Amino acid sequence: DGNGRWAERRKRPRTFGHQAGLKTLRRIVEHSGRLGVGELTVFAFSSENWNRPKAEINRLMDLFMRALDRETDELHANEVRVRFVGDLTAFSTELQEGVRAAELRTRNNARMILNVAANYGGRWDIVEAARAVAARAKEGSLAIEDIDAETLAAELQLGGVPDPDLLIRTGGEQRISNFLLWNLAYAELYFCDTLWPDFGDTDFDAAL
């Protein structure tokens, strides 16, 4: 959090902050790899972000597309697997194809998993998982009495992977903002005032 405010303090367009935020993401992914972090999930675009001005959204989508083209090669070279979580059907066909290509190319990499949450919301995630469980029960492949927490968790966007150990939120706000609501049940929560474009290796180390 904090890309827009970072740019505004410099009297620049908010999209300038998103560009800076992308550079920070690259640094933190690299640093995480050096530290041996096995899985990193980043909140790239929330389902609420569609409420932003159209020009800003268009610029974000452009950045997203260019980042896919540019960063996938480097991530693949460093054996990072990329996964996207969220309702990707809201994005352009071109962007969806870019996402699928990045996932396909990096699917066998095992050094680190980078989950990118795009058009994601925690409540949406739980509702979709509940629908999937209900569909299985309706068709008869799942008995209602067998539905438990593990059944629902397996249907979530991050189903099948360990829950996060740590949530880091930059920018001074102290709330989860509809991110991984189920998965963060027992995570440590770390909040800092640093705006995301200024967040560096030492900030990350302090959180750890």
Short mmCIF file of C-alpha atoms in Angstrom, two decimals:
data_model
loop_
_atom_site.label_atom_id
_atom_site.label_comp_id
_atom_site.label_asym_id
_atom_site.label_seq_id
_atom_site.Cartn_x
_atom_site.Cartn_y
_atom_site.Cartn_z
CA ASP A 1 0.00 0.00 0.00
CA GLY A 2 1.14 3.58 -0.63
CA ASN A 3 2.01 3.82 -4.32
CA GLY A 4 -0.45 6.65 -4.96
CA ARG A 5 0.50 8.67 -1.88
CA TRP A 6 4.19 8.21 -2.68
CA ALA A 7 3.64 9.75 -6.12
CA GLU A 8 1.39 12.54 -4.84
CA ARG A 9 4.01 13.64 -2.32
CA ARG A 10 6.36 14.08 -5.27
CA LYS A 11 3.67 15.95 -7.24
CA ARG A 12 3.62 13.21 -9.85
CA PRO A 13 0.73 11.15 -11.30
CA ARG A 14 -0.39 8.18 -9.21
CA THR A 15 0.70 5.87 -12.01
CA PHE A 16 4.29 7.04 -11.38
CA GLY A 17 3.91 5.46 -7.95
CA HIS A 18 2.70 2.18 -9.44
CA GLN A 19 5.80 2.05 -11.63
CA ALA A 20 7.97 2.60 -8.57
CA GLY A 21 5.99 -0.05 -6.72
CA LEU A 22 6.76 -2.57 -9.45
CA LYS A 23 10.48 -1.94 -9.00
CA THR A 24 10.06 -2.55 -5.26
CA LEU A 25 8.29 -5.82 -5.97
CA ARG A 26 11.20 -6.94 -8.12
CA ARG A 27 13.68 -6.13 -5.33
CA ILE A 28 11.65 -7.92 -2.66
CA VAL A 29 11.19 -11.05 -4.79
CA GLU A 30 14.95 -11.16 -5.38
CA HIS A 31 15.67 -10.61 -1.68
CA SER A 32 13.15 -13.28 -0.69
CA GLY A 33 14.92 -15.72 -2.98
CA ARG A 34 18.27 -14.94 -1.35
CA LEU A 35 16.74 -15.51 2.10
CA GLY A 36 15.24 -18.85 1.14
CA VAL A 37 11.58 -17.82 1.35
CA GLY A 38 9.64 -20.68 -0.19
CA GLU A 39 6.42 -18.89 -1.05
CA LEU A 40 5.53 -15.22 -1.43
CA THR A 41 2.05 -13.84 -2.15
CA VAL A 42 1.56 -10.24 -3.28
CA PHE A 43 -1.68 -8.27 -3.52
CA ALA A 44 -1.31 -6.74 -6.97
CA PHE A 45 -4.90 -5.70 -7.71
CA SER A 46 -7.90 -6.06 -5.44
CA SER A 47 -11.48 -6.49 -6.59
CA GLU A 48 -12.17 -3.04 -5.08
CA ASN A 49 -9.53 -1.39 -7.29
CA TRP A 50 -12.02 -1.25 -10.17
CA ASN A 51 -13.53 1.76 -8.37
CA ARG A 52 -10.46 3.84 -9.17
CA PRO A 53 -10.44 6.38 -12.04
CA LYS A 54 -10.57 4.73 -15.45
CA ALA A 55 -7.28 6.31 -16.57
CA GLU A 56 -5.48 4.89 -13.54
CA ILE A 57 -6.95 1.42 -14.12
CA ASN A 58 -5.92 1.50 -17.78
CA ARG A 59 -2.40 2.44 -16.77
CA LEU A 60 -2.32 -0.33 -14.19
CA MET A 61 -3.38 -2.87 -16.79
CA ASP A 62 -0.68 -1.60 -19.14
CA LEU A 63 1.92 -1.95 -16.40
CA PHE A 64 0.63 -5.40 -15.60
CA MET A 65 0.96 -6.52 -19.22
CA ARG A 66 4.42 -5.07 -19.68
CA ALA A 67 5.59 -6.57 -16.39
CA LEU A 68 4.42 -10.00 -17.53
CA ASP A 69 6.39 -9.68 -20.76
CA ARG A 70 9.51 -8.35 -19.07
CA GLU A 71 9.66 -10.18 -15.74
CA THR A 72 8.68 -13.72 -16.71
CA ASP A 73 12.05 -14.36 -18.38
CA GLU A 74 13.97 -13.33 -15.26
CA LEU A 75 11.68 -15.19 -12.88
CA HIS A 76 12.01 -18.33 -14.98
CA ALA A 77 15.81 -17.97 -15.09
CA ASN A 78 15.82 -17.81 -11.30
CA GLU A 79 13.58 -20.88 -11.00
CA VAL A 80 10.57 -18.98 -9.62
CA ARG A 81 7.14 -20.42 -10.28
CA VAL A 82 4.44 -17.80 -10.91
CA ARG A 83 0.80 -18.42 -9.99
CA PHE A 84 -2.10 -15.99 -10.34
CA VAL A 85 -5.05 -16.07 -7.95
CA GLY A 86 -8.28 -14.14 -8.35
CA ASP A 87 -11.05 -13.72 -10.92
CA LEU A 88 -8.99 -13.24 -14.05
CA THR A 89 -12.05 -13.32 -16.34
CA ALA A 90 -12.49 -9.57 -15.76
CA PHE A 91 -9.22 -8.82 -17.56
CA SER A 92 -8.66 -8.48 -21.30
CA THR A 93 -8.14 -11.58 -23.41
CA GLU A 94 -4.57 -10.48 -24.10
CA LEU A 95 -3.80 -10.17 -20.40
CA GLN A 96 -5.39 -13.54 -19.60
CA GLU A 97 -3.28 -15.17 -22.31
CA GLY A 98 -0.16 -13.52 -20.88
CA VAL A 99 -1.01 -14.84 -17.43
CA ARG A 100 -1.52 -18.37 -18.72
CA ALA A 101 1.74 -18.23 -20.67
CA ALA A 102 3.69 -17.10 -17.59
CA GLU A 103 2.16 -19.84 -15.44
CA LEU A 104 2.81 -22.49 -18.08
CA ARG A 105 6.40 -21.46 -18.65
CA THR A 106 7.33 -21.43 -14.97
CA ARG A 107 5.17 -24.34 -13.75
CA ASN A 108 8.10 -26.70 -13.07
CA ASN A 109 10.26 -24.21 -11.17
CA ALA A 110 10.83 -25.13 -7.54
CA ARG A 111 13.11 -22.52 -5.96
CA MET A 112 10.23 -20.25 -4.93
CA ILE A 113 6.52 -19.80 -5.64
CA LEU A 114 5.29 -16.28 -6.35
CA ASN A 115 1.51 -15.96 -6.01
CA VAL A 116 0.12 -12.81 -7.61
CA ALA A 117 -3.36 -11.87 -6.37
CA ALA A 118 -5.11 -9.99 -9.17
CA ASN A 119 -8.79 -8.99 -9.07
CA TYR A 120 -8.82 -10.85 -5.79
CA GLY A 121 -10.99 -10.43 -2.70
CA GLY A 122 -11.02 -12.59 0.41
CA ARG A 123 -14.81 -12.73 0.65
CA TRP A 124 -15.10 -13.61 -3.05
CA ASP A 125 -12.56 -16.41 -2.47
CA ILE A 126 -14.59 -17.94 0.38
CA VAL A 127 -17.88 -17.64 -1.54
CA GLU A 128 -16.39 -19.35 -4.60
CA ALA A 129 -15.00 -22.13 -2.42
CA ALA A 130 -18.42 -22.58 -0.76
CA ARG A 131 -20.07 -22.80 -4.18
CA ALA A 132 -17.60 -25.47 -5.26
CA VAL A 133 -18.26 -27.52 -2.13
CA ALA A 134 -22.02 -27.09 -2.55
CA ALA A 135 -21.80 -28.27 -6.16
CA ARG A 136 -19.95 -31.42 -5.09
CA ALA A 137 -22.58 -32.10 -2.41
CA LYS A 138 -25.41 -31.53 -4.89
CA GLU A 139 -23.99 -33.97 -7.43
CA GLY A 140 -23.51 -36.56 -4.70
CA SER A 141 -19.71 -36.79 -4.69
CA LEU A 142 -19.48 -35.25 -1.21
CA ALA A 143 -21.64 -36.05 1.81
CA ILE A 144 -22.77 -33.02 3.81
CA GLU A 145 -21.54 -34.58 7.05
CA ASP A 146 -18.06 -34.86 5.54
CA ILE A 147 -17.75 -31.13 4.92
CA ASP A 148 -15.21 -29.60 7.29
CA ALA A 149 -12.63 -26.81 7.37
CA GLU A 150 -10.18 -28.82 5.28
CA THR A 151 -12.82 -29.43 2.61
CA LEU A 152 -13.47 -25.73 2.19
CA ALA A 153 -9.79 -24.74 2.45
CA ALA A 154 -8.92 -27.08 -0.42
CA GLU A 155 -11.26 -25.14 -2.73
CA LEU A 156 -9.73 -21.73 -1.97
CA GLN A 157 -7.47 -19.96 -4.45
CA LEU A 158 -4.45 -21.01 -2.39
CA GLY A 159 -5.86 -24.43 -1.60
CA GLY A 160 -3.24 -27.12 -1.13
CA VAL A 161 -0.43 -24.84 0.03
CA PRO A 162 0.55 -23.90 3.60
CA ASP A 163 -1.14 -20.89 5.17
CA PRO A 164 0.97 -17.73 5.28
CA ASP A 165 3.24 -17.33 8.31
CA LEU A 166 3.38 -13.55 8.02
CA LEU A 167 1.33 -10.70 6.55
CA ILE A 168 3.24 -7.49 5.82
CA ARG A 169 1.26 -4.33 5.12
CA THR A 170 3.01 -1.11 4.20
CA GLY A 171 1.66 2.45 4.12
CA GLY A 172 0.44 2.89 7.68
CA GLU A 173 -3.02 1.32 7.47
CA GLN A 174 -3.63 -1.38 10.08
CA ARG A 175 -6.21 -3.64 8.48
CA ILE A 176 -6.33 -6.72 6.25
CA SER A 177 -8.47 -5.08 3.53
CA ASN A 178 -10.19 -8.27 2.34
CA PHE A 179 -6.95 -10.14 1.64
CA LEU A 180 -6.74 -13.92 2.21
CA LEU A 181 -9.32 -13.76 5.00
CA TRP A 182 -9.41 -17.51 5.59
CA ASN A 183 -5.69 -18.15 5.12
CA LEU A 184 -4.53 -15.44 7.52
CA ALA A 185 -6.37 -16.88 10.54
CA TYR A 186 -3.12 -17.60 12.42
CA ALA A 187 -0.60 -15.45 10.56
CA GLU A 188 1.55 -12.88 12.30
CA LEU A 189 0.48 -9.36 11.24
CA TYR A 190 3.15 -6.73 10.62
CA PHE A 191 2.25 -3.12 9.82
CA CYS A 192 4.67 -0.33 8.99
CA ASP A 193 4.35 3.31 7.93
CA THR A 194 6.79 2.96 5.03
CA LEU A 195 5.09 3.49 1.67
CA TRP A 196 5.55 0.51 -0.64
CA PRO A 197 7.89 2.20 -3.17
CA ASP A 198 10.29 2.98 -0.28
CA PHE A 199 10.09 -0.52 1.22
CA GLY A 200 13.52 -2.13 0.99
CA ASP A 201 15.53 -5.14 2.06
CA THR A 202 16.12 -3.79 5.57
CA ASP A 203 12.38 -3.18 6.01
CA PHE A 204 11.66 -6.73 4.91
CA ASP A 205 14.31 -8.09 7.27
CA ALA A 206 12.79 -6.13 10.15
CA ALA A 207 9.41 -7.69 9.44
CA LEU A 208 10.91 -11.17 9.39
#
